[in-house]
Short mmCIF file of C-alpha atoms in Angstrom, two decimals:
data_model
loop_
_atom_site.label_atom_id
_atom_site.label_comp_id
_atom_site.label_asym_id
_atom_site.label_seq_id
_atom_site.Cartn_x
_atom_site.Cartn_y
_atom_site.Cartn_z
CA MET G 1 104.24 109.68 136.19
CA THR G 2 107.23 107.11 136.19
CA PRO G 3 109.55 106.82 134.28
CA PRO G 4 109.45 104.20 131.34
CA GLY G 5 110.41 100.05 132.40
CA PRO G 6 113.66 99.02 130.48
CA LEU G 7 113.48 99.54 126.59
CA SER G 8 113.75 96.48 124.42
CA LEU G 9 114.48 96.82 120.10
CA ASN G 10 112.22 94.49 118.36
CA THR G 11 114.38 93.38 115.41
CA VAL G 12 112.21 94.52 113.07
CA THR G 13 112.62 98.50 113.25
CA VAL G 14 116.27 97.70 111.71
CA ARG G 15 114.45 95.04 109.50
CA ASP G 16 115.86 95.74 106.23
CA ALA G 17 119.53 96.78 107.69
CA TRP G 18 121.02 94.09 110.11
CA THR G 19 121.25 90.82 110.90
CA LEU G 20 120.27 89.79 114.96
CA ALA G 21 123.99 89.95 115.22
CA GLN G 22 124.15 93.15 113.95
CA CYS G 23 120.84 93.18 116.39
CA ILE G 24 122.58 92.49 119.69
CA GLU G 25 125.76 94.22 119.13
CA GLY G 26 123.97 97.69 118.16
CA CYS G 27 121.58 97.38 121.54
CA ALA G 28 125.36 96.33 123.53
CA ARG G 29 127.09 99.99 122.07
CA HIS G 30 123.63 102.32 122.31
CA GLY G 31 122.62 100.43 126.55
CA ILE G 32 119.64 98.86 124.95
CA PRO G 33 119.22 96.36 127.56
CA GLY G 34 115.82 94.17 125.90
CA ILE G 35 115.47 93.01 122.60
CA SER G 36 113.16 90.85 120.75
CA PRO G 37 114.25 89.27 117.79
CA TRP G 38 111.84 87.50 114.87
CA ARG G 39 112.35 83.65 113.25
CA ASP G 40 114.01 84.16 110.32
CA ARG G 41 116.62 86.21 111.20
CA LEU G 42 117.25 83.94 114.20
CA ALA G 43 116.82 80.85 111.73
CA GLU G 44 120.16 83.06 109.64
CA LEU G 45 121.86 83.05 112.83
CA GLY G 46 121.15 79.61 114.39
CA VAL G 47 119.34 79.28 117.21
CA ALA G 48 121.74 78.08 119.40
CA ALA G 49 124.25 79.94 118.72
CA ALA G 50 121.18 83.18 119.13
CA ALA G 51 120.91 81.96 122.23
CA ARG G 52 124.52 82.05 123.01
CA HIS G 53 125.24 85.58 121.67
CA LEU G 54 121.92 86.80 123.53
CA ARG G 55 122.94 85.04 126.67
CA ASP G 56 126.92 86.81 126.55
CA ALA G 57 125.33 89.83 125.52
CA GLY G 58 123.21 90.34 128.67
CA LEU G 59 120.02 90.73 126.42
CA HIS G 60 116.86 90.24 128.03
CA VAL G 61 114.52 88.76 125.93
CA THR G 62 110.82 90.07 125.76
CA GLY G 63 109.76 87.80 123.13
CA LEU G 64 109.99 86.16 120.07
CA CYS G 65 108.20 86.78 117.29
CA ARG G 66 106.11 85.16 116.19
CA GLY G 67 103.70 82.36 116.17
CA GLY G 68 100.58 81.75 115.54
CA LEU G 69 98.92 81.84 111.96
CA PHE G 70 96.98 79.30 111.99
CA PRO G 71 94.13 79.66 110.26
CA ALA G 72 94.35 78.31 106.24
CA ALA G 73 92.65 76.75 103.70
CA ASP G 74 92.55 73.23 104.41
CA ALA G 75 93.21 70.64 106.98
CA THR G 76 97.46 70.19 105.81
CA GLY G 77 98.07 74.12 105.85
CA ARG G 78 96.36 73.94 109.38
CA ALA G 79 98.24 70.80 110.76
CA ALA G 80 101.78 72.92 109.35
CA ALA G 81 100.93 75.95 111.36
CA ILE G 82 100.54 73.44 114.34
CA ASP G 83 103.70 71.66 114.16
CA ASP G 84 105.58 75.51 113.34
CA ASN G 85 104.70 76.90 116.14
CA ARG G 86 105.77 73.97 118.29
CA ARG G 87 109.23 74.77 116.82
CA ALA G 88 108.50 78.34 117.50
CA ILE G 89 108.08 77.40 120.84
CA ALA G 90 111.34 75.64 121.43
CA GLU G 91 112.96 78.41 120.22
CA ALA G 92 111.24 80.65 122.51
CA HIS G 93 112.50 78.65 125.42
CA ALA G 94 115.69 77.89 124.24
CA ILE G 95 116.33 82.12 123.88
CA GLY G 96 114.88 82.63 127.00
CA ALA G 97 112.02 84.74 125.53
CA ASP G 98 109.44 86.25 128.67
CA CYS G 99 106.69 84.85 125.60
CA LEU G 100 106.66 83.99 121.95
CA VAL G 101 104.42 86.99 120.30
CA VAL G 102 100.66 85.08 118.18
CA LEU G 103 99.51 86.57 115.74
CA GLY G 104 95.97 85.27 114.13
CA GLY G 105 96.92 85.25 110.94
CA GLY G 106 94.34 86.60 107.82
CA LEU G 107 91.71 84.65 105.85
CA PRO G 108 92.35 81.91 104.38
CA PRO G 109 92.90 82.56 100.37
CA GLY G 110 89.44 83.19 99.10
CA SER G 111 87.40 82.66 101.64
CA LYS G 112 84.89 85.02 103.41
CA ASP G 113 84.15 82.73 106.76
CA LEU G 114 85.61 85.73 109.07
CA PRO G 115 84.09 83.38 112.45
CA GLY G 116 85.40 80.37 110.82
CA ALA G 117 89.14 81.41 110.51
CA ARG G 118 88.81 82.57 114.13
CA ALA G 119 87.65 79.36 114.93
CA MET G 120 90.95 77.78 112.82
CA PHE G 121 92.23 80.30 115.54
CA HIS G 122 91.23 78.49 117.83
CA ASP G 123 91.91 75.00 117.29
CA GLY G 124 95.06 75.71 116.68
CA LEU G 125 95.97 77.83 119.89
CA ALA G 126 94.83 74.28 122.26
CA ALA G 127 96.40 71.79 120.19
CA VAL G 128 99.91 74.01 121.43
CA LEU G 129 98.85 75.31 124.66
CA PRO G 130 99.97 71.76 126.28
CA ASP G 131 103.66 72.60 123.83
CA ALA G 132 103.94 76.27 125.64
CA ARG G 133 102.87 75.01 128.98
CA ALA G 134 105.33 71.82 128.57
CA ALA G 135 108.02 74.32 128.20
CA GLY G 136 106.97 77.21 130.56
CA VAL G 137 106.55 79.68 127.39
CA THR G 138 103.40 82.10 127.54
CA LEU G 139 101.01 82.71 124.31
CA ALA G 140 101.36 86.03 124.32
CA LEU G 141 97.98 86.61 122.12
CA GLU G 142 98.94 90.00 120.31
CA PRO G 143 95.03 91.46 118.61
CA LEU G 144 96.17 93.64 115.41
CA HIS G 145 94.82 96.85 114.11
CA PRO G 146 91.12 95.74 112.82
CA MET G 147 92.49 97.21 109.11
CA THR G 148 94.39 93.88 109.32
CA CYS G 149 91.54 91.38 109.72
CA ALA G 150 91.30 90.27 106.13
CA ASP G 151 95.19 89.22 105.99
CA ARG G 152 96.55 89.23 108.99
CA SER G 153 95.09 88.85 111.92
CA VAL G 154 91.36 87.96 112.99
CA LEU G 155 92.81 88.48 116.04
CA SER G 156 91.13 91.93 116.55
CA THR G 157 90.63 93.45 120.31
CA LEU G 158 91.79 92.69 123.34
CA ALA G 159 88.35 92.04 124.60
CA GLN G 160 88.51 89.33 121.86
CA ALA G 161 91.95 87.63 123.02
CA LEU G 162 91.33 87.37 126.76
CA ASP G 163 87.92 85.73 125.96
CA LEU G 164 90.78 83.15 124.41
CA CYS G 165 92.17 83.20 127.89
CA ASP G 166 89.50 82.87 129.60
CA GLU G 167 88.65 79.92 127.86
CA LEU G 168 91.46 78.06 127.12
CA GLY G 169 93.70 79.17 130.98
CA PRO G 170 96.91 79.12 132.23
CA GLY G 171 99.86 79.83 129.91
CA LEU G 172 98.54 82.57 127.90
CA GLY G 173 98.88 85.72 128.00
CA VAL G 174 97.99 89.32 125.68
CA ALA G 175 100.64 91.45 123.82
CA VAL G 176 99.19 95.13 124.61
CA ASP G 177 100.47 97.11 121.13
CA VAL G 178 99.45 100.90 121.50
CA TYR G 179 99.41 101.19 117.51
CA HIS G 180 97.32 98.55 117.40
CA VAL G 181 94.73 98.92 119.84
CA TRP G 182 94.62 102.69 121.15
CA TRP G 183 91.08 103.21 118.85
CA ASP G 184 89.75 101.27 120.64
CA PRO G 185 86.42 102.55 122.69
CA ASP G 186 87.22 99.74 125.77
CA LEU G 187 90.98 100.31 126.36
CA ALA G 188 91.05 100.91 129.48
CA ARG G 189 88.23 98.13 130.53
CA GLN G 190 90.16 95.50 128.75
CA ILE G 191 93.90 96.09 130.29
CA ALA G 192 92.42 96.21 133.22
CA ARG G 193 90.77 93.48 132.46
CA ALA G 194 93.56 92.09 131.15
CA GLY G 195 95.93 92.12 134.75
CA PRO G 196 98.31 89.87 135.61
CA ARG G 197 97.96 88.07 131.60
CA ILE G 198 100.46 91.32 129.89
CA ALA G 199 103.00 89.54 128.67
CA ALA G 200 103.93 91.91 126.86
CA PHE G 201 104.20 96.22 125.53
CA HIS G 202 104.92 97.30 122.62
CA VAL G 203 105.25 100.81 120.96
CA CYS G 204 105.36 103.48 118.28
CA ASP G 205 102.89 105.42 117.10
CA TRP G 206 99.89 106.22 114.35
CA LEU G 207 100.71 108.60 111.93
CA VAL G 208 98.74 111.41 110.12
CA PRO G 209 98.36 110.97 107.50
CA THR G 210 99.15 107.40 107.27
CA ILE G 211 99.84 105.58 103.75
CA ASP G 212 100.35 102.19 104.45
CA LEU G 213 98.16 99.71 105.78
CA VAL G 214 101.05 97.60 107.03
CA PHE G 215 104.67 99.88 106.58
CA ASP G 216 103.85 102.92 107.89
CA ARG G 217 104.58 103.09 111.99
CA GLY G 218 106.01 106.20 113.14
CA MET G 219 108.46 106.79 115.97
CA MET G 220 106.83 107.20 119.23
CA GLY G 221 106.08 110.84 120.09
CA ASP G 222 106.17 111.31 115.72
CA GLY G 223 101.60 110.54 116.16
CA VAL G 224 98.46 110.79 117.82
CA ILE G 225 98.95 108.21 120.14
CA ASP G 226 98.81 108.68 123.21
CA ILE G 227 101.24 106.62 124.77
CA ALA G 228 102.12 107.56 127.80
CA GLY G 229 98.54 107.38 128.93
CA VAL G 230 98.28 103.40 127.60
CA ARG G 231 101.64 102.67 129.89
CA ALA G 232 99.63 104.19 132.69
CA MET G 233 96.94 102.18 132.23
CA VAL G 234 98.96 98.82 131.55
CA GLU G 235 101.16 100.21 134.97
CA ALA G 236 98.24 100.21 136.53
CA ALA G 237 97.59 96.28 135.88
CA GLY G 238 100.60 95.85 137.05
CA TRP G 239 102.76 95.58 134.66
CA GLN G 240 105.89 95.83 135.47
CA GLY G 241 108.22 94.84 132.91
CA GLY G 242 109.69 96.78 130.22
CA VAL G 243 108.30 98.48 126.98
CA GLU G 244 109.59 96.91 123.97
CA ALA G 245 109.54 99.57 120.84
CA GLU G 246 108.69 97.45 117.11
CA ILE G 247 108.26 100.23 114.39
CA LEU G 248 107.16 98.50 111.27
CA SER G 249 107.89 101.56 108.78
CA ARG G 250 109.98 102.25 105.01
CA ARG G 251 110.63 105.04 106.31
CA TRP G 252 112.81 104.05 109.23
CA TRP G 253 114.25 100.32 107.12
CA ALA G 254 115.92 103.82 104.96
CA ALA G 255 117.20 105.47 107.64
CA ASP G 256 121.01 104.15 108.92
CA PRO G 257 120.31 101.83 112.08
CA ASP G 258 122.11 103.44 114.89
CA ALA G 259 120.25 106.69 113.74
CA VAL G 260 117.00 105.32 114.29
CA LEU G 261 118.58 103.55 117.90
CA ARG G 262 119.37 106.72 119.13
CA LEU G 263 115.94 107.93 117.98
CA VAL G 264 114.61 104.78 119.75
CA LYS G 265 116.35 105.55 122.72
CA GLN G 266 115.77 109.60 122.94
CA ARG G 267 111.86 108.84 122.26
CA HIS G 268 110.97 106.21 124.44
CA ALA G 269 112.93 107.92 127.67
CA ALA G 270 110.65 111.31 126.79
CA CYS G 271 107.22 108.74 126.49
CA MET F 1 68.08 84.03 101.50
CA THR F 2 65.34 86.64 101.16
CA PRO F 3 65.83 88.48 98.36
CA PRO F 4 67.91 92.46 99.59
CA GLY F 5 65.93 95.13 100.25
CA PRO F 6 65.49 97.92 97.37
CA LEU F 7 69.27 99.93 96.38
CA SER F 8 70.41 102.84 97.38
CA LEU F 9 72.87 105.08 95.53
CA ASN F 10 74.77 106.97 97.73
CA THR F 11 76.34 109.84 95.37
CA VAL F 12 79.74 109.48 96.21
CA THR F 13 80.01 106.15 94.28
CA VAL F 14 79.79 108.59 91.47
CA ARG F 15 82.26 111.34 93.42
CA ASP F 16 84.10 112.49 90.46
CA ALA F 17 82.02 112.15 87.01
CA TRP F 18 78.24 113.58 88.28
CA THR F 19 76.36 116.53 89.93
CA LEU F 20 73.61 115.30 92.31
CA ALA F 21 71.05 116.26 89.03
CA GLN F 22 72.92 113.23 87.01
CA CYS F 23 72.62 111.20 89.87
CA ILE F 24 68.92 111.68 89.80
CA GLU F 25 69.09 111.59 85.79
CA GLY F 26 71.04 107.92 86.64
CA CYS F 27 68.98 106.83 89.05
CA ALA F 28 65.84 107.02 87.00
CA ARG F 29 67.63 105.55 83.65
CA HIS F 30 68.75 102.37 86.26
CA GLY F 31 65.64 101.70 87.67
CA ILE F 32 67.50 102.37 90.83
CA PRO F 33 64.58 103.74 93.84
CA GLY F 34 67.15 105.35 96.32
CA ILE F 35 69.02 107.81 96.31
CA SER F 36 71.36 109.29 99.40
CA PRO F 37 73.21 112.66 98.66
CA TRP F 38 76.41 114.04 100.04
CA ARG F 39 75.77 117.81 101.37
CA ASP F 40 78.72 119.34 98.75
CA ARG F 41 76.10 118.48 96.03
CA LEU F 42 73.18 119.37 97.43
CA ALA F 43 74.24 122.74 97.74
CA GLU F 44 75.25 122.74 94.29
CA LEU F 45 71.91 122.36 93.23
CA GLY F 46 70.00 124.32 95.89
CA VAL F 47 68.27 122.67 98.83
CA ALA F 48 64.64 123.99 97.38
CA ALA F 49 65.41 122.71 94.32
CA ALA F 50 67.15 119.35 94.78
CA ALA F 51 63.72 118.61 96.82
CA ARG F 52 61.53 118.67 94.02
CA HIS F 53 64.10 117.78 91.97
CA LEU F 54 63.62 114.21 94.02
CA ARG F 55 60.22 114.20 94.93
CA ASP F 56 59.45 114.53 91.29
CA ALA F 57 61.66 111.65 89.90
CA GLY F 58 60.23 109.34 92.44
CA LEU F 59 63.43 108.79 94.45
CA HIS F 60 63.14 107.10 98.23
CA VAL F 61 66.07 109.08 99.79
CA THR F 62 67.68 106.70 102.45
CA GLY F 63 69.73 109.27 103.82
CA LEU F 64 71.57 112.79 103.86
CA CYS F 65 75.88 112.42 104.27
CA ARG F 66 76.44 113.98 106.73
CA GLY F 67 76.63 115.49 109.69
CA GLY F 68 78.76 115.08 113.38
CA LEU F 69 82.07 115.72 113.29
CA PHE F 70 82.16 118.08 116.47
CA PRO F 71 85.48 117.53 117.88
CA ALA F 72 86.89 121.20 117.22
CA ALA F 73 90.21 123.05 118.53
CA ASP F 74 88.33 125.22 120.58
CA ALA F 75 85.18 126.43 121.56
CA THR F 76 84.63 128.16 118.08
CA GLY F 77 85.18 125.12 115.68
CA ARG F 78 82.67 123.39 118.24
CA ALA F 79 80.18 126.02 117.78
CA ALA F 80 80.55 125.95 114.33
CA ALA F 81 79.99 122.37 114.08
CA ILE F 82 77.17 122.57 115.84
CA ASP F 83 75.42 125.10 113.78
CA ASP F 84 76.39 123.24 110.70
CA ASN F 85 74.51 120.10 112.09
CA ARG F 86 71.35 121.81 112.24
CA ARG F 87 71.97 123.56 108.55
CA ALA F 88 72.27 119.36 108.05
CA ILE F 89 68.96 118.72 109.73
CA ALA F 90 66.60 121.58 108.03
CA GLU F 91 68.13 119.74 104.79
CA ALA F 92 67.80 115.74 105.62
CA HIS F 93 64.18 117.59 106.70
CA ALA F 94 63.41 119.75 103.45
CA ILE F 95 64.51 116.42 101.19
CA GLY F 96 62.28 113.77 103.48
CA ALA F 97 65.87 112.10 104.18
CA ASP F 98 64.71 109.05 106.12
CA CYS F 99 68.15 110.54 108.28
CA LEU F 100 71.26 112.35 108.34
CA VAL F 101 74.19 110.56 108.82
CA VAL F 102 76.53 111.64 110.85
CA LEU F 103 80.21 110.78 111.82
CA GLY F 104 82.67 111.44 114.46
CA GLY F 105 85.09 113.59 113.55
CA GLY F 106 88.77 113.12 114.25
CA LEU F 107 90.75 114.19 116.63
CA PRO F 108 91.96 117.71 116.57
CA PRO F 109 94.76 118.73 114.82
CA GLY F 110 97.59 118.36 117.29
CA SER F 111 95.77 116.83 119.83
CA LYS F 112 96.37 113.32 121.40
CA ASP F 113 93.10 113.06 123.71
CA LEU F 114 91.27 111.01 122.91
CA PRO F 115 88.63 110.43 125.69
CA GLY F 116 88.29 114.40 125.01
CA ALA F 117 87.40 114.18 121.22
CA ARG F 118 84.72 111.27 122.17
CA ALA F 119 83.39 113.49 124.60
CA MET F 120 83.40 116.28 122.28
CA PHE F 121 81.42 114.30 119.85
CA HIS F 122 78.95 113.25 123.15
CA ASP F 123 78.12 117.50 123.33
CA GLY F 124 77.79 118.40 120.32
CA LEU F 125 75.84 115.70 119.33
CA ALA F 126 73.33 116.72 122.85
CA ALA F 127 73.07 120.26 121.44
CA VAL F 128 71.66 119.25 118.09
CA LEU F 129 68.97 116.19 119.43
CA PRO F 130 66.94 118.09 120.11
CA ASP F 131 66.55 120.04 116.86
CA ALA F 132 66.54 116.80 115.12
CA ARG F 133 63.64 115.92 117.13
CA ALA F 134 61.71 118.86 116.41
CA ALA F 135 62.18 118.06 112.91
CA GLY F 136 61.89 114.80 112.74
CA VAL F 137 65.01 113.78 111.42
CA THR F 138 67.31 110.23 113.18
CA LEU F 139 70.87 111.27 113.06
CA ALA F 140 72.54 107.73 112.48
CA LEU F 141 75.27 107.48 113.76
CA GLU F 142 77.51 105.67 111.20
CA PRO F 143 80.92 104.63 113.41
CA LEU F 144 84.41 104.04 110.96
CA HIS F 145 86.53 101.92 111.10
CA PRO F 146 89.22 102.28 112.98
CA MET F 147 91.72 102.80 110.46
CA THR F 148 89.74 106.19 110.16
CA CYS F 149 89.95 107.12 114.31
CA ALA F 150 93.02 109.32 113.93
CA ASP F 151 91.76 111.89 111.64
CA ARG F 152 88.33 110.94 110.63
CA SER F 153 85.80 109.32 113.28
CA VAL F 154 86.25 108.44 116.89
CA LEU F 155 82.89 107.06 116.29
CA SER F 156 84.85 103.58 116.39
CA THR F 157 82.32 100.84 117.05
CA LEU F 158 78.47 100.55 116.81
CA ALA F 159 79.04 99.24 120.80
CA GLN F 160 80.22 103.00 121.29
CA ALA F 161 77.44 104.26 119.05
CA LEU F 162 75.05 101.86 120.83
CA ASP F 163 75.79 102.95 124.00
CA LEU F 164 75.33 106.94 122.58
CA CYS F 165 72.26 105.83 121.78
CA ASP F 166 70.77 104.36 125.14
CA GLU F 167 72.28 107.53 126.83
CA LEU F 168 71.25 110.05 124.58
CA GLY F 169 67.71 108.11 124.04
CA PRO F 170 65.28 108.80 121.27
CA GLY F 171 66.36 110.54 118.03
CA LEU F 172 69.22 108.87 117.07
CA GLY F 173 70.09 105.75 115.67
CA VAL F 174 73.31 104.02 113.89
CA ALA F 175 73.95 103.33 110.59
CA VAL F 176 75.44 99.57 109.55
CA ASP F 177 78.12 99.99 107.06
CA VAL F 178 79.96 96.73 106.05
CA TYR F 179 83.05 98.66 105.29
CA HIS F 180 83.44 99.71 109.20
CA VAL F 181 81.89 96.83 111.19
CA TRP F 182 82.46 93.85 109.25
CA TRP F 183 86.06 92.85 111.82
CA ASP F 184 84.20 93.18 114.26
CA PRO F 185 84.67 90.00 116.63
CA ASP F 186 81.16 92.04 118.50
CA LEU F 187 79.12 92.15 115.67
CA ALA F 188 76.52 89.90 116.03
CA ARG F 189 75.63 90.88 119.35
CA GLN F 190 76.21 94.44 118.61
CA ILE F 191 73.26 93.96 115.64
CA ALA F 192 71.16 92.27 117.51
CA ARG F 193 71.31 95.34 120.00
CA ALA F 194 70.83 97.97 117.97
CA GLY F 195 67.11 96.14 116.53
CA PRO F 196 64.84 98.76 115.19
CA ARG F 197 67.60 101.90 115.73
CA ILE F 198 69.11 100.41 112.32
CA ALA F 199 68.70 103.33 110.90
CA ALA F 200 70.82 102.55 107.37
CA PHE F 201 72.28 99.84 106.00
CA HIS F 202 75.32 100.56 103.75
CA VAL F 203 77.24 98.25 101.35
CA CYS F 204 80.43 97.89 99.28
CA ASP F 205 83.65 95.11 100.05
CA TRP F 206 87.26 94.77 101.89
CA LEU F 207 90.13 94.36 98.77
CA VAL F 208 93.11 92.57 99.77
CA PRO F 209 94.88 94.28 99.40
CA THR F 210 93.91 97.75 100.23
CA ILE F 211 96.33 100.42 99.16
CA ASP F 212 94.78 103.22 101.06
CA LEU F 213 92.60 104.10 103.91
CA VAL F 214 89.74 105.81 102.61
CA PHE F 215 89.48 105.94 98.49
CA ASP F 216 89.98 102.59 98.66
CA ARG F 217 86.40 100.93 99.10
CA GLY F 218 85.84 97.80 96.86
CA MET F 219 82.38 96.45 95.19
CA MET F 220 80.04 94.57 96.31
CA GLY F 221 81.40 90.89 96.12
CA ASP F 222 84.86 92.01 94.53
CA GLY F 223 86.29 91.56 98.21
CA VAL F 224 85.99 89.54 101.88
CA ILE F 225 83.17 90.41 103.44
CA ASP F 226 80.11 87.91 103.96
CA ILE F 227 77.67 90.88 102.69
CA ALA F 228 75.02 88.58 102.82
CA GLY F 229 75.63 87.44 106.08
CA VAL F 230 75.75 91.00 107.78
CA ARG F 231 72.23 91.32 105.89
CA ALA F 232 71.03 88.75 107.45
CA MET F 233 71.93 89.75 111.09
CA VAL F 234 70.61 93.77 110.28
CA GLU F 235 67.19 92.19 108.40
CA ALA F 236 66.80 89.61 111.86
CA ALA F 237 67.60 92.48 114.11
CA GLY F 238 63.67 93.93 111.96
CA TRP F 239 65.57 95.40 109.43
CA GLN F 240 63.22 96.27 106.88
CA GLY F 241 65.20 99.16 104.95
CA GLY F 242 67.05 98.66 101.65
CA VAL F 243 70.50 98.23 100.84
CA GLU F 244 72.82 101.73 100.05
CA ALA F 245 75.86 100.89 97.63
CA GLU F 246 78.59 103.78 99.17
CA ILE F 247 81.70 103.30 97.16
CA LEU F 248 84.96 105.69 97.79
CA SER F 249 86.69 104.26 95.69
CA ARG F 250 89.69 106.23 92.79
CA ARG F 251 89.49 103.09 90.95
CA TRP F 252 85.60 103.20 90.63
CA TRP F 253 85.34 107.56 89.86
CA ALA F 254 87.72 106.56 87.33
CA ALA F 255 85.62 104.73 85.20
CA ASP F 256 82.17 105.21 83.07
CA PRO F 257 79.67 106.17 86.04
CA ASP F 258 76.74 104.27 83.51
CA ALA F 259 79.14 101.09 83.64
CA VAL F 260 79.39 101.55 87.47
CA LEU F 261 75.78 101.88 88.33
CA ARG F 262 75.18 98.70 86.01
CA LEU F 263 77.81 96.79 87.74
CA VAL F 264 75.74 97.92 91.41
CA LYS F 265 72.48 96.94 89.84
CA GLN F 266 74.37 93.46 89.47
CA ARG F 267 76.15 93.15 92.20
CA HIS F 268 73.54 93.99 94.78
CA ALA F 269 71.65 91.12 93.18
CA ALA F 270 74.26 88.59 93.90
CA CYS F 271 74.54 89.88 97.08
#
């Protein structure tokens, strides 16, 4: 097994403890060469200031979280999501991010129309894709685990994301997060199909038991995902980028962030 | 929309309150024509006595829960699972069940080898299929929601279940439970593919938020699943059987079982 590509810290991993500026300092202190910020933390610091900090720190920005979330109850809401994605694309460009991570969004409140919500996602994506192409920003479609389908992501599988890539064409890619796809019986085939469209590779782990559908992700190595196996698949598909650690976890949010970064580094080296 | 097929009570819906004998009486009292017992409750009453009670009550037994669960840490465990499935097949035959519901089982403790666990499921199924054929008992492969993959079901999608049906042949079918498959982007196509192999149709609902990965299923109508839409799909595929209500829920287990049965009847009529 080859050693893993360079580590990137998704800032949500230390969401409650650190601002973006602190995350940038933390990466420098721990020798972590990559970072992937969330937009709320970017807004706090200001996009221009953040771009300067990131550049001065020499950090590789592996992604910006997050765009998408197109389904909405009415046309006004859908237009607002499209506008917001245009801003997100501009922000991703400004900070030199490898991609904008794009999430499906859930069903509009009160709706049971899943095909309808998926059509809204398709249409919103088609609306902002020209902006992404013009800015040179790859939109990385990230399917989330099916347990989030109702309220967070009607984009549920790599196959579904790649069908959208096939249909809508250049400017789109996929973000492969082991947490969201490890269970998929079709995983090996879809990763091979993705090939050069893999735009991000995220890791954490699936805990047994998992006690929360959103905020109980595990530190790499603490769960049951064969992370090295999935990494071998994405590398066989041509992925030469790094490994972004993204751990949404009440447990780790309550821990000392420097200790979390040390452990992330150890576990990254191990798997 | 045609009215739904006849209602069946999966006894886990009132798991904590009623024995199988009480469930049989409850179905008679509420005019519910079908029932699907779990094996632990069957064992309490005794298989022969249960078969007699069920027949005397004129109940249609839409399934027996549950067989499968083949993955195990060692050969002894795998052989024990196969033996237990042979007993389950005999029990399903004895009570005249339409099918034995077969679950994937989770990863063996400590294992990260998901393809390996899936191979164990395949091999266990192949081992007991001749017994099922000899007994005239359909093995209904029930994919469970991917959030159960680690510890309950390495059988995750209808596509995966139907691939096994294709490979292993007659005697196998699928159990379509809306809770487990509603999110699947490939749902319509896989239900059409299933056709006459649909051996059971289970309903409950997906709540927002869902606060437990196993025991927080919703009463039909309380969540976001388009149950009528999925029913239309299975009926278009040729399903002429009934609708089995199977609600694993700490909330409803704490409620008065007669009130639960009244509500199940109302909601069944409505969707």
